[in-house]
Short mmCIF file of C-alpha atoms in Angstrom, two decimals:
data_model
loop_
_atom_site.label_atom_id
_atom_site.label_comp_id
_atom_site.label_asym_id
_atom_site.label_seq_id
_atom_site.Cartn_x
_atom_site.Cartn_y
_atom_site.Cartn_z
CA UNK W 496 101.05 95.34 68.70
CA UNK W 497 103.98 93.74 70.47
CA UNK W 498 105.05 92.51 73.88
CA UNK W 499 102.63 91.64 76.65
CA UNK W 500 99.70 93.42 75.00
CA UNK W 501 99.93 91.22 71.89
CA UNK W 502 100.75 88.06 73.84
CA UNK W 503 97.67 88.41 76.00
CA UNK W 504 95.32 89.14 73.11
CA UNK W 505 95.35 92.93 73.14
CA UNK W 506 94.52 93.58 76.79
CA UNK W 507 94.58 97.30 76.17
CA UNK W 508 91.73 97.05 73.67
CA UNK W 509 89.28 95.45 76.11
CA UNK W 510 88.37 95.38 79.79
CA UNK W 511 91.09 93.76 81.88
CA UNK W 512 89.82 90.91 84.05
CA UNK W 513 91.25 89.75 87.39
CA UNK W 514 92.50 86.62 85.55
CA UNK W 515 94.36 88.84 83.04
CA UNK W 516 95.93 90.85 85.87
CA UNK W 517 96.99 87.67 87.66
CA UNK W 518 98.65 86.26 84.54
CA UNK W 519 100.56 89.49 83.87
CA UNK W 520 101.57 89.82 87.53
CA UNK W 521 102.79 86.21 87.65
CA UNK W 522 104.87 86.65 84.49
CA UNK W 523 106.32 89.91 85.83
CA UNK W 524 107.20 88.39 89.22
CA UNK W 525 108.74 85.29 87.64
CA UNK W 526 111.12 87.51 85.68
CA UNK W 527 112.84 88.35 89.01
CA UNK W 528 113.54 84.74 90.04
CA UNK W 529 117.13 83.62 89.67
CA UNK W 530 119.43 80.99 91.14
CA UNK W 531 120.41 81.51 94.78
CA UNK W 532 124.06 80.98 93.88
CA UNK W 533 124.01 83.61 91.13
CA UNK W 534 126.55 86.42 91.66
CA UNK W 535 124.29 88.88 89.83
CA UNK W 536 121.97 91.50 91.28
CA UNK W 537 118.57 92.45 89.94
CA UNK W 538 118.03 96.19 90.08
CA UNK W 539 115.06 98.44 89.44
CA UNK W 540 115.03 102.22 89.66
CA UNK W 541 111.63 103.33 90.83
CA UNK W 542 110.49 106.83 89.96
CA UNK W 543 113.57 107.70 87.94
CA UNK W 544 113.73 111.49 87.60
CA UNK W 545 114.15 112.82 84.08
CA UNK W 546 114.24 116.21 82.44
CA UNK W 547 115.09 117.71 79.08
CA UNK W 548 118.73 117.69 80.25
CA UNK W 549 119.02 114.31 82.03
CA UNK W 550 117.52 111.09 80.68
CA UNK W 551 117.07 107.97 82.82
CA UNK W 552 118.68 104.99 81.09
CA UNK W 553 119.17 101.44 82.29
CA UNK W 554 116.44 101.72 84.92
CA UNK W 555 116.25 97.96 85.38
CA UNK W 556 118.37 94.93 84.63
CA UNK W 557 121.00 92.57 85.96
CA UNK W 558 124.52 93.46 87.06
CA UNK W 559 127.59 92.14 88.84
CA UNK W 560 128.25 95.59 90.27
CA UNK W 561 126.58 98.98 90.02
CA UNK W 562 127.91 102.51 90.46
CA UNK W 563 125.52 105.46 90.65
CA UNK W 564 126.45 109.15 90.88
CA UNK W 565 123.93 111.49 92.46
CA UNK W 566 122.82 114.63 90.64
CA UNK W 567 120.31 115.51 93.37
CA UNK W 568 120.29 117.95 96.24
CA UNK W 569 118.91 116.38 99.38
CA UNK W 570 118.78 113.01 97.58
CA UNK W 571 118.15 109.64 99.22
CA UNK W 572 118.74 106.00 98.36
CA UNK W 573 116.16 103.57 99.72
CA UNK W 574 116.92 99.86 99.49
CA UNK W 575 114.12 97.30 99.76
CA UNK W 576 114.56 95.07 102.78
CA UNK W 577 116.95 97.41 104.61
CA UNK W 578 114.27 99.70 106.09
CA UNK W 579 116.59 102.68 105.98
CA UNK W 580 117.22 105.74 103.81
CA UNK W 581 120.76 106.75 102.93
CA UNK W 582 121.74 110.35 102.12
CA UNK W 583 122.66 110.65 98.47
CA UNK W 584 123.49 114.29 97.73
CA UNK W 585 124.98 115.81 94.58
CA UNK W 586 128.31 114.28 93.62
CA UNK W 587 128.11 111.28 95.95
CA UNK W 588 128.90 107.93 94.30
CA UNK W 589 127.23 104.76 95.56
CA UNK W 590 128.83 101.43 94.69
CA UNK W 591 126.96 98.13 94.98
CA UNK W 592 128.54 94.71 94.47
CA UNK W 593 128.11 91.12 95.52
CA UNK W 594 130.51 88.88 97.40
CA UNK W 595 130.12 85.08 97.62
CA UNK W 596 130.83 85.27 101.36
CA UNK W 597 127.72 87.44 101.77
CA UNK W 598 125.38 85.06 99.95
CA UNK W 599 122.12 84.14 101.60
CA UNK W 600 120.16 80.96 101.37
CA UNK W 601 116.79 81.29 99.71
CA UNK W 602 113.82 79.06 99.18
CA UNK W 603 111.38 79.08 96.31
CA UNK W 604 107.93 77.76 97.17
CA UNK W 605 106.24 75.87 94.37
CA UNK W 606 102.48 75.25 94.34
#
């Protein structure tokens, strides 16, 4: 075994307790924390569509800028925190980048 399953004593080979779930969830959430002055973006593609022709690659990671080309008909982009869907039909290219002037202040609460 490797990864989280091995690190947490083979969770998949026994009943998972609420304590196990909490530890995994905390580790997962902590992987998204980064410095407020970082110019990078964390991205995650939820429900990436794949077929025998198209394979989803790089579905999560860090980037300074991201360009995505739609291969969908009647596609949408939904961004967390924006509360809005954007049309993203076949051939449309979406470009995402950061700008220091657009930085926000953030606070990390520590128990």
